[in-house]
Structure formats: structure tokens, C-alpha cells
């Protein structure tokens, strides 16, 4: 069941892409591997800090934070 379902999902993605290409007339443009990261309004660091704070941890950032 898993392989068949995965094939249907991939086929659906291809159909959606083809529909939008035909509708707009623009060529397909790959968004890039980090598209979702760029689109997020909140950084991963801030998200992790919030998750830790919800669990009851006290999180402080150092003044001269270097990654």
C-alpha cells in the first residue's frame, strides 16, 4: 500500500505542476532546496527556544553569539 500511495502522491504533484505551467504559460522554475527555510517568518533558532521555554526551561542567549 505504501508504494502505491507514494506513486499517487508523486503523480498528483506532477499534475499540479503541469496545470500551473499550462495555466500561466510560464516555464517551471525550481524554487531551491532552502525555499521553505527562507519562507519561514521565524528562524529555526527562535522556534527551538520557544519549544524549550514551553517545556519549562530558561533559555538565555549570550551577548556575543557566534555560530
PDB file of C-alpha atoms in Angstrom, residues 3-4 6 31 33 41 51 55-56:
ATOM      1  CA  UNK A   3       4.481   2.270  -2.689  1.00  0.00           C
ATOM      2  CA  UNK A   4       1.173   2.717  -4.480  1.00  0.00           C
ATOM      3  CA  UNK A   6       3.637   7.277  -2.828  1.00  0.00           C
ATOM      4  CA  UNK A  31      12.456  27.059  -6.015  1.00  0.00           C
ATOM      5  CA  UNK A  33      16.410  23.353  -1.530  1.00  0.00           C
ATOM      6  CA  UNK A  41       8.913  34.196   9.204  1.00  0.00           C
ATOM      7  CA  UNK A  51       9.842  24.970  22.326  1.00  0.00           C
ATOM      8  CA  UNK A  55       8.798  22.731  28.354  1.00  0.00           C
ATOM      9  CA  UNK A  56       9.834  24.874  31.302  1.00  0.00           C
TER      10      UNK A  56
END
